[in-house]
Coordinates of C-alpha atoms in Angstrom, one line a residue:
M893 CA -16.2 -24.1 -14.3
E894 CA -14.7 -22.7 -17.5
P895 CA -11.0 -21.8 -17.4
D896 CA -11.8 -18.0 -17.6
A897 CA -14.1 -18.3 -14.6
I898 CA -11.4 -20.3 -12.7
T899 CA -8.9 -17.6 -13.5
G900 CA -11.2 -14.8 -12.3
L901 CA -12.0 -16.7 -9.1
A902 CA -8.3 -17.4 -8.5
A903 CA -7.5 -13.7 -8.8
E904 CA -10.1 -13.0 -6.1
A905 CA -8.7 -15.7 -3.9
Y906 CA -5.3 -14.1 -4.2
V907 CA -6.6 -10.7 -3.1
Y908 CA -8.6 -12.4 -0.3
G909 CA -5.9 -14.8 0.9
S910 CA -2.5 -13.2 0.3
P911 CA -2.5 -11.4 3.7
L912 CA -2.8 -14.8 5.4
V913 CA 0.0 -16.3 3.4
R914 CA 2.2 -13.3 3.8
Q915 CA 1.6 -13.1 7.5
L916 CA 2.2 -16.8 8.3
S917 CA 5.2 -16.9 5.9
A918 CA 6.7 -14.1 8.0
V919 CA 5.9 -16.0 11.2
Q920 CA 7.6 -19.0 9.9
A921 CA 10.7 -17.0 8.9
C922 CA 10.8 -15.4 12.3
L923 CA 10.8 -18.8 13.9
Q924 CA 13.5 -20.3 11.7
E925 CA 15.6 -17.5 10.3
G926 CA 14.9 -14.3 12.2
C927 CA 13.2 -11.1 11.1
G928 CA 15.3 -8.2 9.8
A929 CA 17.8 -7.4 12.5
L930 CA 16.1 -9.8 15.0
A931 CA 17.4 -13.2 15.7
P932 CA 15.1 -16.3 15.4
A933 CA 13.0 -17.1 18.4
P934 CA 10.7 -20.0 19.2
F935 CA 7.0 -19.6 19.8
N936 CA 6.1 -17.7 23.0
D937 CA 9.4 -16.0 23.4
F938 CA 10.6 -12.5 22.5
A939 CA 13.3 -11.5 20.1
H940 CA 14.9 -8.1 20.9
A941 CA 16.9 -5.7 18.8
D942 CA 20.3 -4.7 20.2
G943 CA 19.3 -1.0 19.7
P944 CA 17.8 1.5 17.3
A945 CA 18.6 1.1 13.6
T946 CA 22.1 2.2 12.4
P947 CA 23.7 2.3 9.0
G948 CA 24.7 -1.2 9.6
T949 CA 21.1 -2.3 10.0
H950 CA 20.2 -3.5 6.5
V951 CA 16.4 -3.3 7.0
P952 CA 14.5 -0.8 4.8
F953 CA 13.1 2.2 6.7
A954 CA 14.1 0.9 10.1
P955 CA 13.5 3.5 12.9
A956 CA 16.5 5.2 14.4
D957 CA 14.7 6.1 17.7
L958 CA 12.8 2.9 18.5
V959 CA 14.0 -0.5 19.6
D960 CA 12.1 -3.5 18.1
A961 CA 10.7 -6.4 20.1
L962 CA 8.9 -9.3 18.4
A963 CA 7.2 -12.4 19.6
Q964 CA 5.2 -15.1 17.8
L965 CA 2.6 -16.7 20.0
D966 CA 1.1 -20.1 19.6
L967 CA -2.0 -20.5 21.7
S968 CA -3.0 -24.0 20.5
G969 CA -1.9 -25.4 23.9
G970 CA -3.7 -22.8 25.9
P971 CA -3.3 -19.2 27.2
V972 CA -0.1 -17.2 27.5
R973 CA 0.6 -14.7 30.2
L974 CA 2.4 -11.5 29.1
H975 CA 4.3 -9.4 31.7
V976 CA 4.7 -5.7 30.8
P977 CA 7.2 -3.6 32.9
D978 CA 6.6 -0.1 34.2
T979 CA 8.2 2.2 31.6
A980 CA 7.9 5.3 33.9
G981 CA 6.0 7.3 31.3
A982 CA 8.2 6.4 28.4
Y983 CA 6.5 5.6 25.1
Y984 CA 6.1 2.0 24.0
V985 CA 3.5 0.0 22.1
L986 CA 2.8 -3.7 21.9
Q987 CA 0.6 -4.4 18.8
F988 CA -1.2 -7.7 18.5
V989 CA -1.7 -9.1 14.9
D990 CA -3.7 -12.2 14.0
A991 CA -2.9 -14.7 11.3
W992 CA -4.9 -12.7 8.7
G993 CA -2.9 -9.5 9.3
N994 CA -5.5 -7.8 11.5
A995 CA -4.2 -5.6 14.3
F996 CA -6.7 -6.5 17.1
A997 CA -5.2 -5.2 20.3
Y998 CA -2.7 -2.6 21.7
L999 CA -0.9 -2.1 25.0
G1000 CA 0.9 1.2 25.7
P1001 CA 0.3 4.7 27.0
R1002 CA -2.6 5.4 24.7
A1003 CA -4.5 2.2 25.4
T1004 CA -3.5 1.0 28.9
G1005 CA -0.9 3.4 30.4
T1006 CA 2.7 2.8 31.1
G1007 CA 2.5 1.0 34.4
E1008 CA 3.5 -2.6 35.2
G1009 CA 0.9 -5.3 34.4
D1010 CA 0.1 -8.9 33.4
W1011 CA -2.1 -9.8 30.5
L1012 CA -3.7 -13.1 29.7
I1013 CA -3.8 -13.9 26.0
V1014 CA -6.3 -16.6 25.2
P1015 CA -7.1 -18.6 22.1
P1016 CA -10.4 -18.5 20.2
G1017 CA -13.2 -20.1 22.1
W1018 CA -11.3 -20.3 25.4
S1019 CA -13.6 -20.6 28.5
G1020 CA -11.2 -21.1 31.4
T1021 CA -10.7 -19.3 34.6
V1022 CA -9.0 -15.9 34.5
P1023 CA -6.5 -15.4 37.3
D1024 CA -7.2 -12.6 39.7
V1025 CA -3.8 -11.1 39.3
V1026 CA -4.0 -10.2 35.6
S1027 CA -4.7 -6.7 34.3
G1028 CA -7.0 -7.9 31.6
V1029 CA -7.7 -10.5 28.9
I1030 CA -6.7 -10.3 25.3
D1031 CA -8.9 -12.5 23.1
A1032 CA -7.0 -13.7 20.1
P1033 CA -9.0 -14.3 16.9
T1034 CA -6.5 -17.0 15.7
S1035 CA -4.3 -19.5 17.6
V1036 CA -1.1 -17.9 16.1
V1037 CA -0.5 -14.2 16.9
S1038 CA 2.4 -11.8 16.3
V1039 CA 3.2 -9.3 19.1
V1040 CA 5.0 -6.4 17.6
G1041 CA 6.8 -4.2 20.1
R1042 CA 8.4 -0.8 19.7
L1043 CA 10.2 0.9 22.6
A1044 CA 11.2 4.5 22.4
C1045 CA 15.0 5.1 22.8
D1046 CA 16.8 8.4 23.0
G1047 CA 20.2 7.1 21.7
P1048 CA 23.0 4.8 22.9
E1049 CA 23.0 6.4 26.4
D1050 CA 19.4 5.4 26.8
M1051 CA 20.0 1.7 26.0
P1052 CA 20.6 0.5 29.6
R1053 CA 17.1 1.6 30.5
V1054 CA 15.7 -0.1 27.4
R1055 CA 17.6 -3.3 28.1
A1056 CA 16.2 -3.5 31.5
L1057 CA 12.7 -3.2 30.0
Q1058 CA 13.5 -6.0 27.5
Q1059 CA 14.5 -8.3 30.3
E1060 CA 11.2 -7.7 32.1
L1061 CA 9.1 -8.1 29.0
T1062 CA 8.3 -11.9 29.4
L1063 CA 5.9 -14.5 28.1
T1064 CA 4.8 -17.6 30.1
H1065 CA 2.9 -20.5 28.6
L1066 CA 0.0 -21.4 30.9
G1067 CA -1.7 -24.1 28.8
D1068 CA -2.2 -27.7 29.8
R1069 CA -0.9 -28.9 26.4
A1070 CA 2.3 -28.4 24.6
H1071 CA 2.2 -25.6 22.0
R1072 CA 3.3 -26.0 18.4
T1073 CA 6.9 -25.8 17.4
G1074 CA 6.1 -24.7 13.8
L1075 CA 3.2 -24.0 11.5
P1076 CA 0.9 -26.7 9.9
A1077 CA 2.8 -28.3 7.1
T1078 CA 1.8 -28.2 3.5
E1079 CA 2.3 -31.1 1.1
S1080 CA 5.7 -31.2 -0.6
G1081 CA 4.6 -32.6 -3.9
V1082 CA 2.7 -29.5 -5.0
P1083 CA 4.2 -27.8 -8.1
G1084 CA 5.9 -24.5 -7.3
E1085 CA 3.4 -22.4 -9.3
L1086 CA 0.6 -23.7 -7.1
R1087 CA 2.4 -23.3 -3.8
F1088 CA 0.4 -20.2 -2.9
F1089 CA -2.9 -22.0 -3.2
E1090 CA -1.6 -25.0 -1.2
E1091 CA -0.5 -22.7 1.6
L1092 CA -3.8 -20.9 1.5
R1093 CA -5.7 -24.2 1.6
V1094 CA -3.9 -25.5 4.6
W1095 CA -3.6 -22.3 6.6
M1096 CA -7.1 -21.2 5.9
A1097 CA -8.4 -24.4 7.5
D1098 CA -6.1 -24.2 10.5
F1099 CA -6.7 -20.4 11.1
P1100 CA -10.3 -19.8 10.2
P1101 CA -11.3 -16.1 9.8
A1102 CA -14.4 -14.4 11.2
A1103 CA -17.8 -15.9 10.3
P1104 CA -18.7 -13.4 7.6
D1105 CA -15.4 -14.1 5.9
R1106 CA -16.0 -17.8 6.0
A1107 CA -19.2 -17.3 4.1
Y1108 CA -17.3 -15.4 1.4
Q1109 CA -14.5 -18.0 1.1
D1110 CA -17.0 -20.7 0.4
R1111 CA -17.1 -19.4 -3.2
F1112 CA -13.5 -20.7 -3.6
Q1113 CA -14.6 -24.4 -3.5
P1114 CA -14.1 -24.8 -7.3
L1115 CA -10.4 -23.9 -6.8
G1116 CA -9.9 -26.8 -4.4
L1117 CA -9.2 -24.4 -1.5
L1118 CA -11.7 -26.0 0.8
E1119 CA -10.5 -29.6 0.2
E1120 CA -9.4 -31.5 3.3
G1121 CA -6.8 -34.3 3.4
I1122 CA -4.6 -34.9 0.4
S1123 CA -3.9 -31.8 -1.6
P1124 CA -5.8 -31.4 -4.9
Y1125 CA -2.8 -29.6 -6.3
V1126 CA -0.5 -32.6 -6.3
S1127 CA -2.1 -34.1 -9.3
A1128 CA -3.8 -31.0 -10.8
G1129 CA -4.3 -31.2 -14.6
P1130 CA -2.5 -28.8 -17.0
G1131 CA -5.7 -26.8 -17.6
L1132 CA -6.3 -26.1 -14.0
V1133 CA -2.6 -25.3 -13.4
R1134 CA -2.7 -22.8 -16.3
A1135 CA -6.0 -21.2 -15.1
L1136 CA -4.7 -20.9 -11.5
G1137 CA -1.4 -19.5 -12.6
R1138 CA -3.1 -16.8 -14.7
G1139 CA -5.4 -16.0 -11.8
L1140 CA -2.4 -15.7 -9.4
A1141 CA -0.7 -13.3 -11.8
L1142 CA -3.9 -11.3 -12.2
G1143 CA -4.5 -11.1 -8.5
R1144 CA -0.9 -9.9 -7.8
L1145 CA -1.3 -7.3 -10.5
R1146 CA -4.5 -6.0 -8.8
V1147 CA -2.7 -5.7 -5.5
E1148 CA 0.4 -4.1 -7.0
E1149 CA -1.6 -1.5 -8.9
A1150 CA -3.6 -0.7 -5.8
A1151 CA -0.4 -0.4 -3.7
R1152 CA 1.1 2.0 -6.3
R1153 CA -1.9 4.4 -6.2
P1154 CA -1.0 7.7 -4.7
A1155 CA -1.7 8.1 -1.0
T1156 CA -3.8 10.7 0.7
A1157 CA -1.7 13.7 -0.3
A1158 CA -1.8 12.8 -4.0
D1159 CA -3.9 15.8 -5.0
G1160 CA -1.9 18.2 -2.9
P1161 CA 0.9 20.6 -4.1
P1162 CA 4.3 19.4 -5.4
G1163 CA 6.3 17.7 -2.7
A1164 CA 3.2 17.0 -0.5
W1165 CA 3.8 14.3 2.1
Q1166 CA 2.0 11.0 1.6
T1167 CA 0.3 9.3 4.5
V1168 CA -1.9 6.3 4.8
P1169 CA -3.6 6.6 8.3
H1170 CA -6.4 4.3 7.3
L1171 CA -4.5 1.4 5.8
R1172 CA -5.3 -0.8 8.9
D1173 CA -9.1 -0.2 8.9
H1174 CA -9.7 -3.6 7.3
N1175 CA -10.2 -5.2 10.7
L1176 CA -14.0 -5.3 11.0
D1177 CA -14.6 -8.1 13.5
H1178 CA -12.1 -8.4 16.3
L1179 CA -11.5 -5.1 18.1
G1180 CA -10.0 -5.8 21.5
V1181 CA -8.0 -3.9 24.0
G1182 CA -6.7 -0.5 22.7
T1183 CA -8.5 -0.6 19.4
L1184 CA -11.2 1.9 18.2
G1185 CA -14.4 0.6 16.6
S1186 CA -15.9 3.9 15.6
P1187 CA -17.1 4.2 11.9
E1188 CA -14.1 6.3 10.8
W1189 CA -11.8 3.4 11.7
R1190 CA -13.7 0.7 9.9
I1191 CA -14.2 0.1 6.2
P1192 CA -17.9 -0.1 5.5
D1193 CA -17.7 -2.4 2.5
R1194 CA -16.4 -5.9 3.6
E1195 CA -15.4 -7.0 0.1
A1196 CA -13.5 -3.7 -0.4
S1197 CA -11.7 -4.3 2.8
Y1198 CA -10.1 -7.4 1.3
L1199 CA -8.1 -5.4 -1.2
V1200 CA -7.1 -2.8 1.5
R1201 CA -5.9 -5.7 3.6
A1202 CA -3.9 -7.1 0.8
V1203 CA -2.4 -3.7 0.1
A1204 CA -1.5 -3.3 3.8
A1205 CA 0.2 -6.7 3.8
R1206 CA 2.1 -5.7 0.6
R1207 CA 3.1 -2.2 1.6
G1208 CA 4.3 -2.7 5.2
R1209 CA 3.9 -5.7 7.5
W1210 CA 2.8 -4.8 11.0
L1211 CA 2.1 -1.1 10.5
P1212 CA -0.2 0.2 13.3
H1213 CA -3.6 1.9 13.0
G1214 CA -3.4 5.6 12.3
Y1215 CA -4.6 6.5 15.8
E1216 CA -1.4 4.9 17.2
A1217 CA 1.0 6.3 14.7
V1218 CA 1.0 8.1 11.3
Y1219 CA 4.0 7.8 9.0
A1220 CA 4.5 10.4 6.3
H1221 CA 7.0 10.4 3.5
T1222 CA 8.0 12.3 0.4
S1223 CA 10.7 12.2 -2.3
R1224 CA 10.2 15.6 -3.8
D1225 CA 10.7 19.2 -2.8
S1226 CA 8.1 22.1 -3.0
R1227 CA 8.9 22.6 -6.7
G1228 CA 8.4 18.9 -7.5
H1229 CA 12.1 18.1 -7.9
S1230 CA 13.6 14.9 -6.6
L1231 CA 15.4 15.3 -3.2
T1232 CA 19.2 14.9 -3.5
G1233 CA 22.1 15.6 -1.2
S1234 CA 23.6 17.9 -3.8
H1235 CA 21.2 20.6 -2.5
R1236 CA 20.3 22.0 0.9
Y1237 CA 16.7 21.9 2.2
V1238 CA 14.6 23.2 5.0
V1239 CA 11.3 22.0 6.5
R1240 CA 9.5 24.8 8.3
L1241 CA 7.2 23.4 11.0
A1242 CA 4.9 26.3 12.0
P1243 CA 3.8 24.9 14.4
P1244 CA 5.5 21.5 14.9
P1245 CA 3.2 18.5 14.5
P1246 CA 0.6 18.0 17.3
V1247 CA 1.2 14.7 19.0
R1248 CA 0.6 13.1 22.4
A1249 CA 3.8 11.1 22.4
F1250 CA 6.5 12.3 20.1
W1251 CA 7.4 13.0 16.4
S1252 CA 10.7 12.4 14.6
L1253 CA 12.2 12.8 11.1
T1254 CA 14.6 10.2 9.6
V1255 CA 16.2 10.3 6.2
Y1256 CA 16.9 7.2 4.1
D1257 CA 18.7 6.7 0.8
S1258 CA 16.5 6.1 -2.2
P1259 CA 15.4 3.8 -3.5
G1260 CA 16.9 1.4 -1.0
G1261 CA 15.4 3.0 2.2
H1262 CA 18.5 2.5 4.3
L1263 CA 20.3 4.8 6.7
V1264 CA 23.6 6.2 5.4
A1265 CA 26.6 6.8 7.6
N1266 CA 27.5 10.4 8.3
A1267 CA 30.4 12.1 10.2
A1268 CA 28.0 13.5 12.8
D1269 CA 26.6 10.1 13.5
R1270 CA 23.1 11.6 13.6
Y1271 CA 20.2 9.8 11.9
V1272 CA 17.0 11.2 13.5
I1273 CA 15.7 14.6 14.7
G1274 CA 12.5 15.3 16.5
D1275 CA 10.9 16.9 19.5
R1276 CA 13.1 14.8 21.9
T1277 CA 16.3 16.0 20.3
P1278 CA 18.2 18.2 22.8
G1279 CA 19.3 21.7 21.9
L1280 CA 16.8 22.4 19.1
V1281 CA 16.5 26.1 18.2
Y1282 CA 12.9 27.3 17.9
G1283 CA 11.6 30.6 16.3
A1284 CA 10.1 33.3 18.5
D1285 CA 6.6 32.2 17.4
G1286 CA 7.3 28.6 18.4
S1287 CA 8.0 27.4 14.9
L1288 CA 10.8 25.0 14.1
T1289 CA 13.0 25.0 11.0
L1290 CA 14.8 21.7 10.2
H1291 CA 17.8 21.8 8.0
L1292 CA 18.5 18.9 5.7
S1293 CA 21.9 18.8 3.9
A1294 CA 24.9 16.7 3.4
E1295 CA 27.2 19.3 4.9
R1296 CA 26.8 20.8 8.4
P1297 CA 25.4 24.4 8.3
E1298 CA 27.7 27.1 9.4
D1299 CA 25.1 29.0 11.4
P1300 CA 24.9 27.6 14.9
G1301 CA 21.1 27.7 15.1
A1302 CA 20.8 25.9 11.8
A1303 CA 23.4 23.4 12.9
A1304 CA 21.4 22.6 16.0
N1305 CA 18.4 21.8 13.8
W1306 CA 20.4 19.9 11.2
L1307 CA 19.8 16.3 10.0
P1308 CA 22.5 15.0 7.6
V1309 CA 21.3 13.5 4.3
P1310 CA 23.1 11.1 1.9
A1311 CA 25.0 12.5 -1.1
G1312 CA 22.6 11.1 -3.6
A1313 CA 18.8 10.7 -3.7
F1314 CA 17.0 10.4 -0.4
R1315 CA 13.6 10.1 1.1
P1316 CA 12.6 11.7 4.5
L1317 CA 10.1 9.8 6.7
M1318 CA 8.2 11.6 9.5
R1319 CA 6.8 9.4 12.3
L1320 CA 4.0 10.9 14.4
H1321 CA 3.4 8.8 17.5
L1322 CA -0.1 9.2 19.0
P1323 CA -1.0 11.9 16.5
G1324 CA -3.4 14.7 17.5
Q1325 CA -6.8 14.9 16.1
A1326 CA -5.7 17.7 13.7
V1327 CA -3.4 15.3 12.0
L1328 CA -6.0 12.6 11.7
D1329 CA -8.7 14.8 10.3
G1330 CA -6.3 16.6 7.9
N1331 CA -6.4 20.0 9.5
Y1332 CA -2.7 19.8 10.2
V1333 CA -0.7 19.4 7.0
L1334 CA 3.1 18.8 7.0
P1335 CA 4.7 21.6 4.9
P1336 CA 6.7 20.5 1.9
V1337 CA 10.5 20.3 1.9
E1338 CA 11.9 23.5 0.5
R1339 CA 15.1 23.9 -1.4
A1340 CA 17.2 26.4 0.7
G1341 CA 18.2 29.8 -0.9
G1342 CA 20.4 32.6 0.1
G1343 CA 19.8 35.3 2.6
R1344 CA 20.0 35.6 6.3
A1345 CA 18.5 33.0 8.6
P1346 CA 15.4 34.0 10.5
R1347 CA 15.8 35.2 14.1
T1348 CA 15.6 32.3 16.5
R1349 CA 15.5 31.7 20.2
R1350 CA 16.7 28.7 22.0
G1351 CA 14.1 26.2 23.2
S1352 CA 13.8 22.6 24.4

């Protein structure tokens, strides 16, 4: 092929394959170094956070009312049994993500309830006997799977309950062969600028995608991505190296540009909250326990889904489908001005967001996305916050400012913000249909003016 054709094909390969490389690179990091605030853990074992995020948690946009749990599964030696404790109605979710970044199963109140249970997670093509005692079977599309857990937590006083759940959340390897201790190795002699293609070549062979995707990836034969055995990139000629390098840069640019495109609220008024409830709709083939396969949750164009999948991998690893949670963020007020702690703001929720689990608002510094310490030691506010003051009509006005409001009602609904630029993030867990179809729209953040506060009544 001509160099320009190789470059174009390499760009397509990046869009197609970057989710696999990103996902498995994250798996490898979790095994060896840890992930964010979580310590490293071997295959088929959970790593648990010590608690919700605090200002000392240097992880961008970490939740202040959820406790993370994370396990990397290797099913190459056979099935794994997962024990889930009874959470007594409290929210949690376990999200299963395959090697290509597809969320293919969920456990939790929406999908399976909050009772105790055992689940058998089986590798592709498994045909063994299912034990009678399990609640169900989760068919994994790839032999390596990430289990992403989030457990609701109402603050430090709630951590004993959460720790008890962590101890009961267990994995047991049931296979008749030893599982891997690491990912398939790539060749060390590959030049650094071709490392992406080498990782894609090796991991694409070990973790094949769905059949329709395999037909699509056959077109990458001229790039050497389907070569077996010795890597074709160890002795690649300068012309091929240049063409692949240009293609890699072009593919990255395509994904970056797509990731920067405004989200769903782009055409709304100034300060409109941005949401991406359909960022995970790229999974077209493996829809297991707890997933929805209706047309509104699947991208109709398979090739278009590759770019969405690449953007999802670039924007936020392990985000859930919109029907499990919707995240909304903004950086401007209702007049289009950047949010800063030098001003006071209000968010008038009339009515509050319709959810079947809970909603919460957290504020992070900008552009870093970190929690900033405040004297009140308060970092999240939501429908589980005790002592909120509601309006007579059921509305709720949240107050965002660096200083505590003097009015007692406003102080009850106060969320401290950093002194400088900040970004609020609203999390809607199990959002109602009005959120998903756009009939409920979060109001913009308003800069507070003078005048008396509206009459309020105390609520819960």
